[in-house]
mmCIF file of C-alpha atoms and ligand atoms in Angstrom:
data_model
loop_
_atom_site.group_PDB
_atom_site.id
_atom_site.type_symbol
_atom_site.label_atom_id
_atom_site.label_comp_id
_atom_site.label_asym_id
_atom_site.label_seq_id
_atom_site.Cartn_x
_atom_site.Cartn_y
_atom_site.Cartn_z
ATOM 1 C CA MET A 1 56.179 50.241 -48.359
ATOM 2 C CA ALA A 2 53.167 50.974 -50.247
ATOM 3 C CA LEU A 3 50.849 48.415 -50.601
ATOM 4 C CA LYS A 4 47.277 47.654 -52.199
ATOM 5 C CA ILE A 5 44.933 44.678 -52.334
ATOM 6 C CA GLU A 6 43.796 42.694 -54.999
ATOM 7 C CA ARG A 7 41.698 40.001 -55.886
ATOM 8 C CA THR A 8 43.674 36.713 -56.304
ATOM 9 C CA ASP A 9 42.282 35.676 -59.260
ATOM 10 C CA ALA A 10 42.425 39.007 -60.904
ATOM 11 C CA ARG A 11 45.690 37.547 -62.480
ATOM 12 C CA ALA A 12 47.743 35.072 -62.867
ATOM 13 C CA TRP A 13 50.572 34.979 -60.213
ATOM 14 C CA PRO A 14 54.556 33.808 -61.077
ATOM 15 C CA ASP A 15 54.909 30.022 -59.536
ATOM 16 C CA GLU A 16 58.135 31.497 -57.939
ATOM 17 C CA GLN A 17 56.114 34.057 -56.385
ATOM 18 C CA LEU A 18 53.716 31.728 -55.064
ATOM 19 C CA LYS A 19 56.003 29.560 -53.888
ATOM 20 C CA GLU A 20 57.927 32.237 -51.651
ATOM 21 C CA LEU A 21 54.886 33.263 -50.659
ATOM 22 C CA PHE A 22 53.866 29.710 -49.241
ATOM 23 C CA SER A 23 57.497 28.533 -48.292
ATOM 24 C CA GLU A 24 56.939 28.512 -44.311
ATOM 25 C CA GLY A 25 53.336 27.990 -44.221
ATOM 26 C CA PHE A 26 52.179 25.095 -43.591
ATOM 27 C CA PRO A 27 52.988 21.348 -43.085
ATOM 28 C CA GLU A 28 52.416 18.755 -45.889
ATOM 29 C CA PHE A 29 49.578 17.042 -44.029
ATOM 30 C CA ILE A 30 47.622 20.053 -43.900
ATOM 31 C CA SER A 31 46.117 18.891 -47.326
ATOM 32 C CA ALA A 32 45.138 15.482 -46.192
ATOM 33 C CA ASP A 33 41.548 16.216 -45.243
ATOM 34 C CA ARG A 34 38.908 14.332 -47.214
ATOM 35 C CA LEU A 35 36.031 16.827 -46.293
ATOM 36 C CA VAL A 36 38.188 20.268 -47.660
ATOM 37 C CA LYS A 37 39.730 17.927 -50.672
ATOM 38 C CA GLU A 38 35.497 17.286 -51.746
ATOM 39 C CA TYR A 39 34.716 21.133 -51.523
ATOM 40 C CA ILE A 40 37.222 23.234 -52.080
ATOM 41 C CA GLY A 41 36.817 23.522 -56.019
ATOM 42 C CA ARG A 42 33.405 24.870 -55.084
ATOM 43 C CA VAL A 43 34.999 26.888 -52.458
ATOM 44 C CA ARG A 44 37.666 28.480 -54.992
ATOM 45 C CA GLU A 45 35.189 28.999 -57.818
ATOM 46 C CA TRP A 46 31.855 30.711 -55.988
ATOM 47 C CA PHE A 47 33.477 32.781 -53.098
ATOM 48 C CA ALA A 48 36.541 33.954 -55.136
ATOM 49 C CA CYS A 49 35.779 37.471 -54.044
ATOM 50 C CA LEU A 50 36.942 36.566 -50.637
ATOM 51 C CA ASP A 51 40.249 35.602 -51.471
ATOM 52 C CA LEU A 52 42.764 38.305 -51.596
ATOM 53 C CA MET A 53 46.236 39.412 -52.009
ATOM 54 C CA LEU A 54 48.409 41.994 -50.688
ATOM 55 C CA VAL A 55 50.583 43.073 -53.467
ATOM 56 C CA ASP A 56 53.955 45.361 -52.865
ATOM 57 C CA GLU A 57 54.989 48.224 -55.413
ATOM 58 C CA HIS A 58 57.243 45.507 -57.448
ATOM 59 C CA GLU A 59 53.724 43.779 -58.441
ATOM 60 C CA VAL A 60 54.895 41.109 -55.456
ATOM 61 C CA PRO A 61 52.495 39.362 -53.684
ATOM 62 C CA VAL A 62 53.610 39.719 -49.826
ATOM 63 C CA ALA A 63 50.553 38.291 -47.984
ATOM 64 C CA ALA A 64 47.205 36.106 -48.725
ATOM 65 C CA GLY A 65 44.060 35.944 -47.129
ATOM 66 C CA TRP A 66 40.464 34.069 -47.331
ATOM 67 C CA GLY A 67 37.358 33.344 -46.164
ATOM 68 C CA VAL A 68 33.850 31.825 -47.057
ATOM 69 C CA PRO A 69 30.550 33.618 -46.351
ATOM 70 C CA ILE A 70 28.135 31.143 -44.565
ATOM 71 C CA HIS A 71 24.828 31.766 -42.709
ATOM 72 C CA TRP A 72 25.347 31.953 -38.498
ATOM 73 C CA ASP A 73 22.467 33.168 -35.847
ATOM 74 C CA GLY A 74 25.337 34.568 -33.740
ATOM 75 C CA LEU A 75 25.059 31.587 -31.172
ATOM 76 C CA THR A 76 28.428 29.953 -30.009
ATOM 77 C CA GLY A 77 26.950 26.511 -29.778
ATOM 78 C CA THR A 78 25.631 26.953 -33.585
ATOM 79 C CA LEU A 79 29.195 27.953 -34.967
ATOM 80 C CA PRO A 80 30.592 24.557 -37.419
ATOM 81 C CA THR A 81 32.916 22.674 -35.676
ATOM 82 C CA GLY A 82 35.655 24.218 -37.012
ATOM 83 C CA TYR A 83 37.459 24.894 -40.612
ATOM 84 C CA SER A 84 36.043 21.966 -42.354
ATOM 85 C CA GLN A 85 32.533 22.444 -41.472
ATOM 86 C CA ALA A 86 32.832 26.215 -42.238
ATOM 87 C CA LEU A 87 33.477 24.840 -46.092
ATOM 88 C CA VAL A 88 30.484 22.597 -45.999
ATOM 89 C CA ARG A 89 28.379 24.763 -44.325
ATOM 90 C CA ALA A 90 29.541 27.663 -47.062
ATOM 91 C CA VAL A 91 29.062 25.396 -50.330
ATOM 92 C CA GLU A 92 25.848 23.529 -49.031
ATOM 93 C CA GLY A 93 24.407 26.830 -47.812
ATOM 94 C CA ARG A 94 24.827 28.297 -51.118
ATOM 95 C CA GLU A 95 23.445 25.162 -53.071
ATOM 96 C CA ARG A 96 20.125 25.180 -51.052
ATOM 97 C CA GLY A 97 20.051 29.352 -51.850
ATOM 98 C CA THR A 98 20.412 30.574 -48.048
ATOM 99 C CA GLU A 99 21.445 33.790 -47.583
ATOM 100 C CA ALA A 100 25.155 34.522 -46.162
ATOM 101 C CA ASN A 101 25.183 36.815 -43.499
ATOM 102 C CA THR A 102 28.671 36.239 -42.017
ATOM 103 C CA LEU A 103 32.507 35.695 -42.938
ATOM 104 C CA VAL A 104 34.409 32.913 -42.022
ATOM 105 C CA ILE A 105 38.239 33.530 -42.300
ATOM 106 C CA CYS A 106 39.974 30.809 -43.247
ATOM 107 C CA GLY A 107 43.338 31.184 -43.782
ATOM 108 C CA ALA A 108 46.096 33.844 -43.756
ATOM 109 C CA VAL A 109 49.857 33.757 -44.987
ATOM 110 C CA VAL A 110 52.572 36.616 -45.103
ATOM 111 C CA THR A 111 55.443 35.950 -47.043
ATOM 112 C CA PRO A 112 58.895 34.678 -44.676
ATOM 113 C CA SER A 113 60.892 37.893 -44.885
ATOM 114 C CA LEU A 114 58.220 40.123 -43.757
ATOM 115 C CA LYS A 115 56.603 38.223 -40.899
ATOM 116 C CA GLY A 116 56.087 40.408 -37.717
ATOM 117 C CA ARG A 117 55.604 43.486 -39.098
ATOM 118 C CA GLY A 118 51.706 44.083 -39.460
ATOM 119 C CA LEU A 119 50.702 42.287 -43.007
ATOM 120 C CA ALA A 120 48.580 39.807 -41.383
ATOM 121 C CA GLY A 121 46.458 42.440 -39.865
ATOM 122 C CA GLU A 122 46.353 44.390 -43.257
ATOM 123 C CA ILE A 123 44.875 41.464 -45.249
ATOM 124 C CA LEU A 124 42.711 40.774 -42.414
ATOM 125 C CA LYS A 125 41.307 44.256 -42.413
ATOM 126 C CA ALA A 126 41.076 43.836 -46.204
ATOM 127 C CA LEU A 127 39.039 41.058 -45.659
ATOM 128 C CA ARG A 128 36.827 42.462 -42.858
ATOM 129 C CA ARG A 129 36.124 45.407 -45.415
ATOM 130 C CA THR A 130 35.089 43.215 -48.316
ATOM 131 C CA ALA A 131 32.857 41.293 -45.825
ATOM 132 C CA GLU A 132 31.173 44.284 -44.899
ATOM 133 C CA GLU A 133 30.546 45.461 -48.690
ATOM 134 C CA ALA A 134 28.762 41.765 -49.450
ATOM 135 C CA GLY A 135 26.410 42.487 -46.437
ATOM 136 C CA LEU A 136 28.306 40.308 -43.965
ATOM 137 C CA VAL A 137 27.714 41.598 -41.155
ATOM 138 C CA ARG A 138 29.685 38.686 -38.333
ATOM 139 C CA ILE A 139 33.142 37.593 -38.805
ATOM 140 C CA VAL A 140 34.462 34.567 -37.214
ATOM 141 C CA VAL A 141 37.719 32.911 -37.968
ATOM 142 C CA PRO A 142 39.023 29.109 -36.613
ATOM 143 C CA VAL A 143 42.076 30.492 -35.492
ATOM 144 C CA ARG A 144 45.123 27.914 -35.624
ATOM 145 C CA PRO A 145 47.375 28.957 -33.030
ATOM 146 C CA THR A 146 50.983 28.888 -34.606
ATOM 147 C CA MET A 147 52.358 28.769 -31.174
ATOM 148 C CA LYS A 148 50.608 25.487 -30.252
ATOM 149 C CA ALA A 149 52.883 23.159 -31.812
ATOM 150 C CA GLN A 150 55.606 23.817 -29.138
ATOM 151 C CA TYR A 151 52.765 22.116 -26.730
ATOM 152 C CA PRO A 152 51.170 19.539 -28.746
ATOM 153 C CA LEU A 153 50.005 17.673 -25.671
ATOM 154 C CA THR A 154 47.950 20.618 -24.028
ATOM 155 C CA PRO A 155 44.447 20.217 -24.785
ATOM 156 C CA ILE A 156 43.100 23.374 -26.628
ATOM 157 C CA GLU A 157 40.624 24.270 -23.712
ATOM 158 C CA SER A 158 43.632 25.086 -21.739
ATOM 159 C CA PHE A 159 45.922 26.569 -24.473
ATOM 160 C CA MET A 160 43.741 29.280 -25.551
ATOM 161 C CA ARG A 161 43.423 30.461 -21.764
ATOM 162 C CA TRP A 162 47.240 31.020 -21.845
ATOM 163 C CA SER A 163 48.014 34.485 -21.696
ATOM 164 C CA ARG A 164 51.036 37.040 -20.817
ATOM 165 C CA GLU A 165 51.097 39.495 -17.883
ATOM 166 C CA ASP A 166 49.669 42.494 -20.096
ATOM 167 C CA GLY A 167 46.401 40.075 -20.601
ATOM 168 C CA MET A 168 46.972 39.740 -24.582
ATOM 169 C CA ALA A 169 47.169 35.592 -25.402
ATOM 170 C CA LEU A 170 50.602 33.829 -25.307
ATOM 171 C CA ASP A 171 49.806 32.578 -29.068
ATOM 172 C CA PRO A 172 50.949 35.511 -31.289
ATOM 173 C CA TRP A 173 48.419 34.366 -34.204
ATOM 174 C CA ILE A 174 45.697 35.108 -31.831
ATOM 175 C CA ARG A 175 47.488 38.298 -30.316
ATOM 176 C CA THR A 176 46.978 39.451 -34.254
ATOM 177 C CA HIS A 177 43.556 39.333 -33.691
ATOM 178 C CA GLN A 178 43.285 40.327 -30.628
ATOM 179 C CA ARG A 179 44.689 43.779 -31.752
ATOM 180 C CA LEU A 180 42.156 43.960 -34.249
ATOM 181 C CA GLY A 181 39.358 43.684 -31.311
ATOM 182 C CA ALA A 182 38.672 39.870 -31.655
ATOM 183 C CA GLU A 183 37.231 37.702 -28.858
ATOM 184 C CA ILE A 184 37.860 34.436 -28.216
ATOM 185 C CA LEU A 185 34.474 32.198 -28.080
ATOM 186 C CA ALA A 186 35.188 28.655 -27.864
ATOM 187 C CA ALA A 187 37.532 26.019 -28.641
ATOM 188 C CA ALA A 188 37.225 23.725 -31.756
ATOM 189 C CA PRO A 189 38.861 20.243 -30.890
ATOM 190 C CA ALA A 190 38.860 18.913 -34.319
ATOM 191 C CA SER A 191 38.426 22.044 -36.954
ATOM 192 C CA GLN A 192 40.014 19.510 -39.221
ATOM 193 C CA THR A 193 40.564 15.908 -39.663
ATOM 194 C CA MET A 194 43.345 14.281 -41.694
ATOM 195 C CA THR A 195 43.786 10.619 -42.435
ATOM 196 C CA GLY A 196 46.403 9.132 -44.561
ATOM 197 C CA ARG A 197 48.016 5.488 -44.828
ATOM 198 C CA VAL A 198 51.094 5.215 -42.308
ATOM 199 C CA ALA A 199 53.130 5.274 -45.188
ATOM 200 C CA GLU A 200 51.513 8.418 -46.431
ATOM 201 C CA TRP A 201 52.169 9.806 -42.356
ATOM 202 C CA GLU A 202 56.075 8.634 -43.038
ATOM 203 C CA ARG A 203 56.244 10.745 -45.717
ATOM 204 C CA TRP A 204 54.530 14.087 -44.876
ATOM 205 C CA THR A 205 56.369 13.782 -41.232
ATOM 206 C CA GLY A 206 60.167 12.533 -42.299
ATOM 207 C CA MET A 207 59.361 10.311 -39.277
ATOM 208 C CA VAL A 208 58.986 6.275 -38.790
ATOM 209 C CA PHE A 209 55.977 5.009 -36.918
ATOM 210 C CA PRO A 210 56.817 1.701 -35.847
ATOM 211 C CA GLU A 211 53.739 0.350 -33.712
ATOM 212 C CA SER A 212 49.971 1.634 -33.453
ATOM 213 C CA GLY A 213 50.380 4.559 -30.867
ATOM 214 C CA ASP A 214 50.185 8.521 -30.401
ATOM 215 C CA TYR A 215 52.838 10.282 -31.531
ATOM 216 C CA VAL A 216 54.010 13.542 -31.545
ATOM 217 C CA ILE A 217 55.153 14.768 -34.946
ATOM 218 C CA PRO A 218 56.599 18.368 -36.341
ATOM 219 C CA GLN A 219 54.343 21.229 -37.076
ATOM 220 C CA GLY A 220 51.717 19.218 -35.427
ATOM 221 C CA LEU A 221 48.988 20.959 -32.824
ATOM 222 C CA THR A 222 48.215 17.539 -31.473
ATOM 223 C CA VAL A 223 49.387 14.086 -31.968
ATOM 224 C CA LEU A 224 48.718 11.820 -34.854
ATOM 225 C CA ARG A 225 47.161 8.648 -33.633
ATOM 226 C CA VAL A 226 48.744 5.740 -35.659
ATOM 227 C CA ASP A 227 46.918 2.358 -36.052
ATOM 228 C CA ARG A 228 49.130 -0.133 -37.835
ATOM 229 C CA SER A 229 46.614 -2.850 -38.229
ATOM 230 C CA ALA A 230 44.471 -0.786 -40.565
ATOM 231 C CA ASP A 231 47.009 1.120 -41.887
ATOM 232 C CA ARG A 232 46.007 4.236 -40.973
ATOM 233 C CA GLY A 233 46.531 7.453 -39.196
ATOM 234 C CA VAL A 234 44.351 10.167 -37.816
ATOM 235 C CA TYR A 235 45.635 13.760 -36.703
ATOM 236 C CA SER A 236 42.230 15.859 -35.707
ATOM 237 C CA GLU A 237 43.442 19.507 -35.668
ATOM 238 C CA PRO A 238 42.570 21.858 -32.694
ATOM 239 C CA ASN A 239 41.821 25.430 -33.530
ATOM 240 C CA ILE A 240 40.320 28.305 -31.482
ATOM 241 C CA TRP A 241 36.893 30.481 -32.638
ATOM 242 C CA MET A 242 37.426 33.666 -32.584
ATOM 243 C CA ARG A 243 34.779 36.533 -32.960
ATOM 244 C CA HIS A 244 35.290 40.023 -34.785
ATOM 245 C CA ASN A 245 33.458 42.875 -33.946
HETATM 246 C C1 COA B 301 50.252 33.881 -38.524
HETATM 247 C C2 COA B 301 50.875 35.162 -39.402
HETATM 248 C C3 COA B 301 49.947 35.023 -40.895
HETATM 249 C C4 COA B 301 51.385 36.270 -39.087
HETATM 250 O O1 COA B 301 51.418 37.623 -39.799
HETATM 251 P P1 COA B 301 52.394 38.321 -39.499
HETATM 252 O O2 COA B 301 51.933 39.601 -40.273
HETATM 253 O O3 COA B 301 53.781 38.318 -39.175
HETATM 254 O O4 COA B 301 51.761 39.014 -37.812
HETATM 255 P P2 COA B 301 52.132 39.933 -36.637
HETATM 256 O O5 COA B 301 52.987 41.099 -37.632
HETATM 257 O O6 COA B 301 50.376 40.796 -36.486
HETATM 258 O O7 COA B 301 52.708 39.097 -36.188
HETATM 259 C C5 COA B 301 51.836 38.594 -34.804
HETATM 260 C C6 COA B 301 52.834 38.220 -33.983
HETATM 261 O O8 COA B 301 53.961 37.295 -34.357
HETATM 262 C C7 COA B 301 55.474 37.279 -33.588
HETATM 263 N N1 COA B 301 55.913 37.063 -34.629
HETATM 264 C C8 COA B 301 55.905 35.579 -35.416
HETATM 265 N N2 COA B 301 56.902 34.848 -35.881
HETATM 266 C C9 COA B 301 57.719 36.133 -36.321
HETATM 267 C C10 COA B 301 58.722 36.313 -37.297
HETATM 268 N N3 COA B 301 59.373 35.079 -38.204
HETATM 269 N N4 COA B 301 59.160 36.901 -37.195
HETATM 270 C C11 COA B 301 58.829 38.657 -36.372
HETATM 271 N N5 COA B 301 57.675 38.223 -35.535
HETATM 272 C C12 COA B 301 57.043 37.025 -35.579
HETATM 273 C C13 COA B 301 55.400 39.161 -33.780
HETATM 274 O O9 COA B 301 56.347 39.390 -33.311
HETATM 275 C C14 COA B 301 53.410 39.408 -33.452
HETATM 276 O O10 COA B 301 53.934 39.142 -31.751
HETATM 277 P P3 COA B 301 53.305 40.834 -31.083
HETATM 278 O O11 COA B 301 52.163 40.311 -31.006
HETATM 279 O O12 COA B 301 54.248 40.354 -29.776
HETATM 280 O O13 COA B 301 53.882 41.561 -31.808
HETATM 281 C C15 COA B 301 52.479 34.586 -40.319
HETATM 282 O O14 COA B 301 52.983 34.267 -39.467
HETATM 283 C C16 COA B 301 52.224 33.532 -41.433
HETATM 284 O O15 COA B 301 52.151 33.409 -42.553
HETATM 285 N N6 COA B 301 52.629 32.249 -40.727
HETATM 286 C C17 COA B 301 52.551 30.908 -41.481
HETATM 287 C C18 COA B 301 51.058 30.356 -41.695
HETATM 288 C C19 COA B 301 50.315 30.414 -40.846
HETATM 289 O O16 COA B 301 50.431 29.979 -39.765
HETATM 290 N N7 COA B 301 48.918 30.960 -40.784
HETATM 291 C C20 COA B 301 47.825 31.168 -39.972
HETATM 292 C C21 COA B 301 47.455 30.556 -39.801
HETATM 293 S S1 COA B 301 46.068 30.517 -41.157
#
């Protein structure tokens, strides 16, 4: 398969192609992060050069990946708390005129029929090349471990240490980064915080939450905390910081 890389804003992609690409990507509640809602417009406008598509020989997008530039001193303790804070740091850094030196890879998705063939690695490599060209010397990723949804009760600090007999991580998405030479830096226990009314959470999850308490939800990497008296559900998504060399 002949593949090429293009900026996502290079052309208007047909809706049905984008629908297919993202059809098995993320749960509906992923977009309930207020901080992301506040900053994503400026992210899209200002950092479009770090938003890429992998396109096949029929001009169909088969993978996508994007990131933001931040200033980071290379110390684990000064990393953003996770994905949302990375967006905030990128936008506010640019507003202050701070020179960025680090790419934060924020997400990647591969079209369902082509998963498991290394396309994610291709889009990650393209993002790394783009970062290098832009003078971003460090690359970090708040990884959303895809297998964590099967272990929502396990603390992220334990999950990130789980490995196979060959020494590679148990989680397949962590393994993709490891194959590209990335190492685990730290847990990001509250990388994103999604909030909503109880009825919204019931719609997003297809479940009913009759009383206050913690609930395991479909595709949730941890539990949803429901407070019926406040009509509120809060889900703090754990990620894992990895660094590419
Ligand atoms: C996570 C994702 C980007 C990985 O893309 P990919 O191109 O399939 O990645 P790889 O080819 O490197 O495969 C990674 C591992 O996943 C395994 N895998 C996971 N789902 C698979 C599937 N449906 N078919 C085949 N292999 C799959 C592969 O076997 C491989 O394991 P290995 O280390 O034993 O070889 C892709 O599964 C995806 O789009 N998921 C939905 C969005 C998402 O969760 N993105 C990550 C968070 S931003």
